[in-house]
Coordinates of C-alpha atoms and ligand atoms in Angstrom, one line a residue:
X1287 CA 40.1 21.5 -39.0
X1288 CA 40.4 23.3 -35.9
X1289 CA 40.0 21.8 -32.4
X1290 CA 37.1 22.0 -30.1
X1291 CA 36.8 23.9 -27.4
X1292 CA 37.6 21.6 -24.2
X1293 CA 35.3 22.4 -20.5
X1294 CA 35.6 20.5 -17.8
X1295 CA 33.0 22.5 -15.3
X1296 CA 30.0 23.0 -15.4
X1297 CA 30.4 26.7 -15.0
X1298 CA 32.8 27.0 -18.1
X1299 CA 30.3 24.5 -19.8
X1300 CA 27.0 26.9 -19.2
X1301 CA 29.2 30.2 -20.0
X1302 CA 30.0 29.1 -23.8
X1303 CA 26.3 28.1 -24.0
X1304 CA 25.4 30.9 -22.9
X1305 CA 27.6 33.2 -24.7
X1306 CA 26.7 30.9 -28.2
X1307 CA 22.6 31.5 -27.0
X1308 CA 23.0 35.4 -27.3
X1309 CA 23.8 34.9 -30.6
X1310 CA 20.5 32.3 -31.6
X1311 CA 22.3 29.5 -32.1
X1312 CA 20.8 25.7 -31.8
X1313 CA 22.7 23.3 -29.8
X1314 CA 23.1 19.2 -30.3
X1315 CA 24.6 17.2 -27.7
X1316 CA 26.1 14.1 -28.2
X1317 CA 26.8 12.0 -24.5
X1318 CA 29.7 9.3 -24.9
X1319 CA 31.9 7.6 -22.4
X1320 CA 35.1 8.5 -25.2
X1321 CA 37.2 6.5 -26.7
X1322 CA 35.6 7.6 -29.4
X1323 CA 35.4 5.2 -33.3
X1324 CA 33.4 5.6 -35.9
X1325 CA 29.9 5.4 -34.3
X1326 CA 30.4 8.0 -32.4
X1327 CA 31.5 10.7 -35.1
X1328 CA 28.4 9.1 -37.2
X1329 CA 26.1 10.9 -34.0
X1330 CA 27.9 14.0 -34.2
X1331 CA 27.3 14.3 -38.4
X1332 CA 24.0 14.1 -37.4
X1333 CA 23.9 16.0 -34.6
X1334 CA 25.4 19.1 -36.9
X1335 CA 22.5 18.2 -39.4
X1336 CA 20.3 19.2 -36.8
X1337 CA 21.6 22.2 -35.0
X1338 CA 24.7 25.2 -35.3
X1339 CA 26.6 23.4 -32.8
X1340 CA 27.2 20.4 -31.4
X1341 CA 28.6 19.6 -28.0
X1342 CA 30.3 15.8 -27.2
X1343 CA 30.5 15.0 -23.4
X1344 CA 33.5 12.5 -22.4
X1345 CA 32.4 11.1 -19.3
X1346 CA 33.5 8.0 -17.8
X1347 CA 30.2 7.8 -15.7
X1348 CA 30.8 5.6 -12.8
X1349 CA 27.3 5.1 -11.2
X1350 CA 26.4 3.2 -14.3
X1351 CA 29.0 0.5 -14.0
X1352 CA 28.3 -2.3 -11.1
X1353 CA 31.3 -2.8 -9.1
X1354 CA 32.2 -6.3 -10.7
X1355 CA 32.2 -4.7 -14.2
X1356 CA 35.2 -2.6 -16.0
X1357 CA 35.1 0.6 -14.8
X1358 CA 39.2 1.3 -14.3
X1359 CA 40.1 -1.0 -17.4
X1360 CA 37.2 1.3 -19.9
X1361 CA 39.5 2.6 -22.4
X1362 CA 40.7 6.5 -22.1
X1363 CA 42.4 8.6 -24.6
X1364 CA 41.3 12.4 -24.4
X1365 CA 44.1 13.2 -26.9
X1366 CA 43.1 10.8 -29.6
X1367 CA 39.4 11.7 -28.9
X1368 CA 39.9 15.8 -29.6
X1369 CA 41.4 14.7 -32.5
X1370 CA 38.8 12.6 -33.6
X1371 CA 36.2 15.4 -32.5
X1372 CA 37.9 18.2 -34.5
X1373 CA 38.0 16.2 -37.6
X1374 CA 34.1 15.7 -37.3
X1375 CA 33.6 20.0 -36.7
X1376 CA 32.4 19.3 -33.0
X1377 CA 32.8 23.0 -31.5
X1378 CA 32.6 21.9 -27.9
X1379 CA 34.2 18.9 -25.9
X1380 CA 33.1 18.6 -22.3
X1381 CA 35.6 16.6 -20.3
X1382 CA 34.5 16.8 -16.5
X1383 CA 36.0 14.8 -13.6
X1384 CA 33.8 12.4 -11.5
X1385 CA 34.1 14.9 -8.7
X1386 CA 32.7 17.5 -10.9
X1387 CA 30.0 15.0 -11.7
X1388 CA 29.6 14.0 -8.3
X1389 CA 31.0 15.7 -5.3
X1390 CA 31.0 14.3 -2.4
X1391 CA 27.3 14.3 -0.9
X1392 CA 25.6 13.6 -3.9
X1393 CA 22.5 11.6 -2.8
X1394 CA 19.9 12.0 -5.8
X1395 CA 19.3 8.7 -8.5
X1396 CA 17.1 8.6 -11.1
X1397 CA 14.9 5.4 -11.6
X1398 CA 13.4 5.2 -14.9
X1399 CA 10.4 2.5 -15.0
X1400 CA 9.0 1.3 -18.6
X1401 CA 11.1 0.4 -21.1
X1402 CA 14.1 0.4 -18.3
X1403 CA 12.9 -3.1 -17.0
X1404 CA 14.1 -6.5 -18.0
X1405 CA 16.9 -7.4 -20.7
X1406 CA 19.8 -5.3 -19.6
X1407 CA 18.3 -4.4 -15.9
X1408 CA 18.3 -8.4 -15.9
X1409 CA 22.0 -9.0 -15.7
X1410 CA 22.8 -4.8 -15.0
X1411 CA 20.5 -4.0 -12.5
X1412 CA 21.8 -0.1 -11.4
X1413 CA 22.9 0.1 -15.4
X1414 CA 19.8 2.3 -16.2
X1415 CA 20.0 4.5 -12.8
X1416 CA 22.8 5.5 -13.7
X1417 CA 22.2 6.1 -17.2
X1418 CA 19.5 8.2 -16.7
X1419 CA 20.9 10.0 -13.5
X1420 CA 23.8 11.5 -15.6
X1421 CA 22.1 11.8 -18.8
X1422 CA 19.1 14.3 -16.8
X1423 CA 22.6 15.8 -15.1
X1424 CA 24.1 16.9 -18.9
X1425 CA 20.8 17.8 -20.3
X1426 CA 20.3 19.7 -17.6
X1427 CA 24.2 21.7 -17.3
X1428 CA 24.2 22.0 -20.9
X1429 CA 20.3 22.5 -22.0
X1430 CA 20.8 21.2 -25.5
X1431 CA 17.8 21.2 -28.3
X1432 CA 18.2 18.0 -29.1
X1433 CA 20.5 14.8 -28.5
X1434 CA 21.4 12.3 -30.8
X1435 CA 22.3 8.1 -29.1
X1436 CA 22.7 5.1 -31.0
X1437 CA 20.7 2.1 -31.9
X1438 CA 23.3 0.1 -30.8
X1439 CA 22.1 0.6 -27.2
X1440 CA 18.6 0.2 -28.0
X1441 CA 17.1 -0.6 -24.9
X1442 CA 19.3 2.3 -23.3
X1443 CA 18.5 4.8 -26.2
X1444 CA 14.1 3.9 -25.2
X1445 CA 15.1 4.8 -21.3
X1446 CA 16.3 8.1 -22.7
X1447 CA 13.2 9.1 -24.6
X1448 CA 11.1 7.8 -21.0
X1449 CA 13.3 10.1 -19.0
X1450 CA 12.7 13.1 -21.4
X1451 CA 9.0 12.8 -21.6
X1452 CA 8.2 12.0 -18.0
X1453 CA 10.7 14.7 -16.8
X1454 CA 9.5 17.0 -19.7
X1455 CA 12.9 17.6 -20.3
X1456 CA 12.9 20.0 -23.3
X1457 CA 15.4 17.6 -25.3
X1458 CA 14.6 16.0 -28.6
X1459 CA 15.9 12.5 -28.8
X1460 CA 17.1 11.6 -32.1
X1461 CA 18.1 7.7 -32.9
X1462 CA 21.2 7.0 -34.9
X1463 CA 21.9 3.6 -37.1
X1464 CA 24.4 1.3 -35.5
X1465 CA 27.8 1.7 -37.5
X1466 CA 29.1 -1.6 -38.0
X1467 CA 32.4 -2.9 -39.2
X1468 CA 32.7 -4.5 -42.6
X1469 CA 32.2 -8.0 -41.4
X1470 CA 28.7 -6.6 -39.6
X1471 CA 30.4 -5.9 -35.9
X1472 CA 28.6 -3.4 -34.1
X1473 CA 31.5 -0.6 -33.7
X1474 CA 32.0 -0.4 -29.5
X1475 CA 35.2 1.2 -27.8
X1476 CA 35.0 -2.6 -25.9
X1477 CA 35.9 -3.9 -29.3
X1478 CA 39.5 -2.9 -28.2
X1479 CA 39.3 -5.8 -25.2
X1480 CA 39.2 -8.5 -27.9
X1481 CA 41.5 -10.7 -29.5
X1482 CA 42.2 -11.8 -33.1
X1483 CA 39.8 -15.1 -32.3
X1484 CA 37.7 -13.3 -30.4
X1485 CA 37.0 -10.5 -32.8
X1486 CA 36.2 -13.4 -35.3
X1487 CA 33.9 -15.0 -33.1
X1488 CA 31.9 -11.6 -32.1
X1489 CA 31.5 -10.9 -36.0
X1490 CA 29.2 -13.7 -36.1
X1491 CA 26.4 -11.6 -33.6
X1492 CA 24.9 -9.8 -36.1
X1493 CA 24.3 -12.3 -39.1
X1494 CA 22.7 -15.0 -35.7
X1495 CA 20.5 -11.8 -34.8
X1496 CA 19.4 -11.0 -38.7
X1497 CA 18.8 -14.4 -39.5
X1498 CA 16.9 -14.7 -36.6
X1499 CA 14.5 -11.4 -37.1
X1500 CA 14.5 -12.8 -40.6
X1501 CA 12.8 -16.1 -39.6
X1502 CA 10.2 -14.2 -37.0
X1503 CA 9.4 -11.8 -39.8
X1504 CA 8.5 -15.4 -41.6
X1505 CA 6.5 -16.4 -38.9
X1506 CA 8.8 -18.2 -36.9
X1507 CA 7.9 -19.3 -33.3
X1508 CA 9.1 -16.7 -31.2
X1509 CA 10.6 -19.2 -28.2
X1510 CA 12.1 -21.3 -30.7
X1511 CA 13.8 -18.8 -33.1
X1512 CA 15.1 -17.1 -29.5
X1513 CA 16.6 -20.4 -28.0
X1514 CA 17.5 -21.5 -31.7
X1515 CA 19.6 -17.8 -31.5
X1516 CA 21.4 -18.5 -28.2
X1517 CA 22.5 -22.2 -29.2
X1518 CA 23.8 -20.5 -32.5
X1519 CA 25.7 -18.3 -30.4
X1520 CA 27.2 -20.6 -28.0
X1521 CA 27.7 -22.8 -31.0
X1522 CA 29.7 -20.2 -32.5
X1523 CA 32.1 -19.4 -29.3
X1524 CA 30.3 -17.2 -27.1
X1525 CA 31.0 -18.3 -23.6
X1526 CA 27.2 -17.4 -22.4
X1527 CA 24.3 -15.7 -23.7
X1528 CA 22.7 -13.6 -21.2
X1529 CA 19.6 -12.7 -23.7
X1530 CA 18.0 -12.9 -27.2
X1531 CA 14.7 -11.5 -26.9
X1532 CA 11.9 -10.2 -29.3
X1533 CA 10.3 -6.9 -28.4
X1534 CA 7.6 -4.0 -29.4
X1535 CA 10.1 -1.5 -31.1
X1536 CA 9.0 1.9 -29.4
X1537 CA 7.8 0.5 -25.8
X1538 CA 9.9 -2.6 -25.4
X1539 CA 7.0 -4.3 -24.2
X1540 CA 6.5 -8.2 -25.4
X1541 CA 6.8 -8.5 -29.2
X1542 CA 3.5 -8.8 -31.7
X1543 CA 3.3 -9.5 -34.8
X1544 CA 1.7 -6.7 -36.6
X1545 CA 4.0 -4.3 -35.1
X1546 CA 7.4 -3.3 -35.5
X1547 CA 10.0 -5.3 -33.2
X1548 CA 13.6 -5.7 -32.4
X1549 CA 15.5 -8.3 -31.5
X1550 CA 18.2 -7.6 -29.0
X1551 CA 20.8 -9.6 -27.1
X1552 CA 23.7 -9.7 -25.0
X1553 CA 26.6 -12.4 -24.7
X1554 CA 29.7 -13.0 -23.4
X1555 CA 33.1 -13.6 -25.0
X1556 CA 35.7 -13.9 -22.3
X1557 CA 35.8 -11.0 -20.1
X1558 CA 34.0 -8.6 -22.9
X1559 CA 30.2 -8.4 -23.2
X1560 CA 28.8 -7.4 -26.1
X1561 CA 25.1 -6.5 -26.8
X1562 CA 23.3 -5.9 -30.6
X1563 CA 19.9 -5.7 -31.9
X1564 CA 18.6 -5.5 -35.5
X1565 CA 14.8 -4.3 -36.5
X1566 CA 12.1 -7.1 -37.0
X1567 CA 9.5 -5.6 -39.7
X1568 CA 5.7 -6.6 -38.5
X1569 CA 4.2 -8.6 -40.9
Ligands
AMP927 P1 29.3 5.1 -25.3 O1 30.5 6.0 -25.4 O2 29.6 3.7 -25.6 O3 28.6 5.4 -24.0 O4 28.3 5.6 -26.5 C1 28.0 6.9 -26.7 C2 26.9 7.0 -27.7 O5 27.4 6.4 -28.9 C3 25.6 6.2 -27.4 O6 24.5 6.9 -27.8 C4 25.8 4.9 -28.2 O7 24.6 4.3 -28.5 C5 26.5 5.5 -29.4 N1 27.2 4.4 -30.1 C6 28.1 3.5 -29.6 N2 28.5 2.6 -30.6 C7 27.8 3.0 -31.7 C8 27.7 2.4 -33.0 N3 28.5 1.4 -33.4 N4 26.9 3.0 -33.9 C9 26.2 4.1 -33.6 N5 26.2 4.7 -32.4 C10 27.0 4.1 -31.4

């Protein structure tokens, strides 16, 4: 088990590529803000599957949070996370500062359109700018063949595969499962902001969302089994539910029937927001 190799410029970042290139070797890239659990190392298995080497980014990216939201509080722990990195054989960590990121003058945002509107962009309007400003920023320092992201941020993981295809960035976007807990909690390094009631209540997210696809697939009334969702949800001790909505799987465009969907939301527990979504087969 040996350690990564930790980077924190850009420079040192595209010199191992390089040197790893002359030698015909594929490269993965995993993106992650750190604090790293078990859905994270589940991208970087897969990311191995798919190429020689695989590179993890621990980024802290502050254009993506709004100035109200967590930014200073977001958990950090570079020590734990090389750990965790060299027991899943990722050969490359890539740790830069925000002034590497951004240094003073930066002036360039990327605005994705699409699948980037609504749900999140609701309640996080400069979420997905920011998303998709650092994500071109990495593919484009460390020129990866593919990258893998999570279902668990399914709207964001859509706005990557936009960016890639109208920015032909030569990056192949692979999906990963959203690890869960055994009680069906979506793993998140926000987890760590809840308590013991609070964790109990947040466990209840996914069985409201799978019942819920479970009754469209039935032929549920799509505003009913929605608003029937979000009373569930307050009924089970979220504070406010900022969305449950039905989409078209690939575009996020309004759900249909006879094609696959997802149902996504976002809610509130305290201070912590979490967000989920689960498949809904077409019929
Ligand atoms: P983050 O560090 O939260 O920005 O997440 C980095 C990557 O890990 C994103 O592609 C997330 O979708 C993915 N991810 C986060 N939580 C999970 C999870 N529970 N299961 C699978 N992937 C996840």
């Amino acid at each position: 088990m040996s350690r990564p190799l930790v980077v924190d410029s850009v420079a040192a970042l595209r010199a191992q590529i390089r040197d790893w290139r002359r030698d015909g070797v594929s490269l993965a890239m995993v993106p992650t803000m750190g604090a790293l659990h078990d859905g994270h190392i589940s991208l970087i298995r897969i990311a191995l599957e798919k190429a020689d080497r695989c590179v993890v980014s621990i980024f802290v990216n502050p254009t993506q949070f709004a100035p109200s939201e967590d930014l200073d509080k977001y958990p950090r722990q570079l020590g734990r996370d090389l750990d965790r990195l060299a027991e899943a054989g990722a050969q490359l960590a890539f740790t830069p500062g925000v002034a590497q990121m951004y240094p003073a003058g930066f002036a360039t945002k990327i605005s994705v359109g699409g699948p980037a509107a609504g749900l999140e962009s609701d309640f996080r309007p400069t979420f997905f700018d920011g998303v998709a400003t650092v994500v071109a920023k990495l593919f484009l320092q460390a020129s990866p063949d593919c990258a893998v992201f999570g279902e668990k941020d399914y709207q964001q993981l859509c706005v990557v595969r936009q960016l890639c295809s109208d920015l032909d960035l030569p990056v192949d976007i692979i999906g990963a499962p959203t690890i869960r807990d055994a009680h069906g909690l979506a793993m998140s390094s926000r987890n760590a902001y809840l308590g013991e009631t609070e964790l109990a209540v947040a466990r209840q997210l996914n069985a409201i969302l799978r019942r819920t696809a479970a009754a469209l697939a039935a032929g549920a009334d799509e505003g009913s089994a929605t608003a029937e969702a979000s009373r569930a949800l307050v009924e089970a001790g979220f504070e406010q539910v900022d969305y449950v909505a039905a989409r078209e799987s690939l575009t996020l465009a309004p759900w249909r029937r006879d094609r696959d969907g997802r149902l996504l939301a976002a809610a509130w527990l305290g201070k912590t927001r979490l967000i989920d979504n689960v498949e809904v087969p077409s019929a």
